[in-house]
XYZ file of C-alpha atoms in Angstrom:
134
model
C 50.240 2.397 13.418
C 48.210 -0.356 12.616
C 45.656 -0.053 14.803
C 44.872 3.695 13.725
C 44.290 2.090 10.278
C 41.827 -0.353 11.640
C 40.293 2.829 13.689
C 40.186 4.535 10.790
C 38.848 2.057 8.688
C 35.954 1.845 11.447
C 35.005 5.235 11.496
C 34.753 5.557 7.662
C 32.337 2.014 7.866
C 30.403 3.518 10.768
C 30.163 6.756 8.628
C 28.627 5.198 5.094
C 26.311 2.719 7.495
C 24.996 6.443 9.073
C 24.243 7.902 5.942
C 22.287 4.649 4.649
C 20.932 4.145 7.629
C 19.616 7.731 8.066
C 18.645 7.648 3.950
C 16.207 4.262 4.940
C 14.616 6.300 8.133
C 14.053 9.305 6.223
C 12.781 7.266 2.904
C 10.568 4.938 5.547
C 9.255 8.237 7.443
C 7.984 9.507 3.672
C 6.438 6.031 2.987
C 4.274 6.277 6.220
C 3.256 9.527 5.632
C 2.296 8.986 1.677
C 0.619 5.404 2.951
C -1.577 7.402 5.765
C -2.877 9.741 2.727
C -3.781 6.772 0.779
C -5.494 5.266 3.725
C -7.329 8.497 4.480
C -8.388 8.424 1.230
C -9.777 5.651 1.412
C -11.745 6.040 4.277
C -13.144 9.120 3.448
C -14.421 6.880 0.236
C -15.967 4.405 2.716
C -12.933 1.991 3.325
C -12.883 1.271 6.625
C -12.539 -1.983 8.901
C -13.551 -4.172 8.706
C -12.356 -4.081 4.852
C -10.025 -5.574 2.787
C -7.405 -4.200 -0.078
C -5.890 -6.344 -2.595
C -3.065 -4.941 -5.170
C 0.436 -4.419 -5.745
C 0.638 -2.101 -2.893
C -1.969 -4.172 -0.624
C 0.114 -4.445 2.367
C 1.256 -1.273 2.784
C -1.942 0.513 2.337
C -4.044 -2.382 4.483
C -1.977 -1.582 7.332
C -2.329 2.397 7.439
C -6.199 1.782 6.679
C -6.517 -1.147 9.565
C -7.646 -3.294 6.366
C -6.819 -7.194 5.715
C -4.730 -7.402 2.474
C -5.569 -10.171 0.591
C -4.354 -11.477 -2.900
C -5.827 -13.561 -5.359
C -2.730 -14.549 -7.590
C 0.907 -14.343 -6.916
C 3.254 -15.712 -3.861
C 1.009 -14.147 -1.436
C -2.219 -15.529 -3.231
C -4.949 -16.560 -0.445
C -8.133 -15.734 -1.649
C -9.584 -16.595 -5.452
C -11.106 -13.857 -7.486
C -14.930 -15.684 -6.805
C -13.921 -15.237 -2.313
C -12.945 -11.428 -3.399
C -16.316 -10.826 -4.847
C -18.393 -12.675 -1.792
C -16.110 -10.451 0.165
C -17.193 -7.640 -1.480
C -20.991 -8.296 -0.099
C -20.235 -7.444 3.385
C -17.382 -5.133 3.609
C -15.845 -2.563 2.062
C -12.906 -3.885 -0.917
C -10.413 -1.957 -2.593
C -8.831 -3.584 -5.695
C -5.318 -1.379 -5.754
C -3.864 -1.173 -10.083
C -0.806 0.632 -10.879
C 0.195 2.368 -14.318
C -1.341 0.832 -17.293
C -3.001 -2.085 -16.017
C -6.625 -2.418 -15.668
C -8.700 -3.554 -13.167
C -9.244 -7.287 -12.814
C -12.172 -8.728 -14.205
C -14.218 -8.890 -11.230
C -13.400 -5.084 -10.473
C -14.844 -3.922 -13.819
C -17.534 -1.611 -12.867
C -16.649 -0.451 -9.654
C -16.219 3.115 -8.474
C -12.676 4.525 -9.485
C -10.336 6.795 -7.095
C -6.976 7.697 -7.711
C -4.649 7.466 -4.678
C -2.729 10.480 -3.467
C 0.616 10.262 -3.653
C 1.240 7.065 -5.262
C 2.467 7.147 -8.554
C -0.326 6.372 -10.805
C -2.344 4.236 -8.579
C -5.431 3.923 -8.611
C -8.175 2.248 -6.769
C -11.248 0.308 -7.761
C -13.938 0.237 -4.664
C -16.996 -2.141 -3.923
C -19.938 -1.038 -3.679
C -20.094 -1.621 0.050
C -17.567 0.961 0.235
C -19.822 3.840 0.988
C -18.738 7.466 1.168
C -18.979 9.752 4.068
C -18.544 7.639 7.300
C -22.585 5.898 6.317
């Protein structure tokens, strides 16, 4: 009797650690698919390597676009506002804002997109990011 409880008891774990891990697959599948929009986005806007995206959602979108994701503030912070800017000269930068924030200082200016699929993002692009695959 006892050990049909534990069996039991097993199944019903196995069966809740299915459905969350089936819930994370399907939730992760969505992400890469909303992520490759945002990346070909912006590409078609002139993003392309070798570039670099900074932002709330730098990581995620750097790796669909084949960018570097760099940060100037925060835990991740390895690269000041002034290195963003000189970065800015010789390849294409994204500076990634969400909701009501604004762009940085050093982003004031730039060419605006907003990103498919993400929830009020938008994106503010250096000059060097030139449309149309030039």
């Amino acid at each position: 009797m006892c050990l049909l409880a534990v069996a039991a008891a097993l199944a019903r774990l196995l069966a809740v650690q299915y459905a969350v891990l089936a819930a994370v697959a399907a939730r992760s599948c969505e992400y890469r698919v909303e992520f490759g929009r945002v990346a070909a986005e912006l590409a078609s806007q002139g993003v392309r390597p070798p570039c670099v995206v900074t932002g709330r959602e730098a990581v995620r979108i750097a790796v669909r676009a084949g960018c570097a994701s760099r940060q100037a503030g925060g835990h991740d912070a390895g690269i000041t506002p002034v290195g963003l800017v000189a970065a800015a000269r010789e390849r294409p930068v994204a500076v990634e804002v969400a909701g009501g924030d604004g762009p940085p200082e050093y982003a004031r200016g730039r060419r605006l997109r907003h990103l498919p699929d993400l929830r009020d993002c938008r994106a503010y692009l250096a000059p060097s990011a030139l449309p149309g695959g030039t």
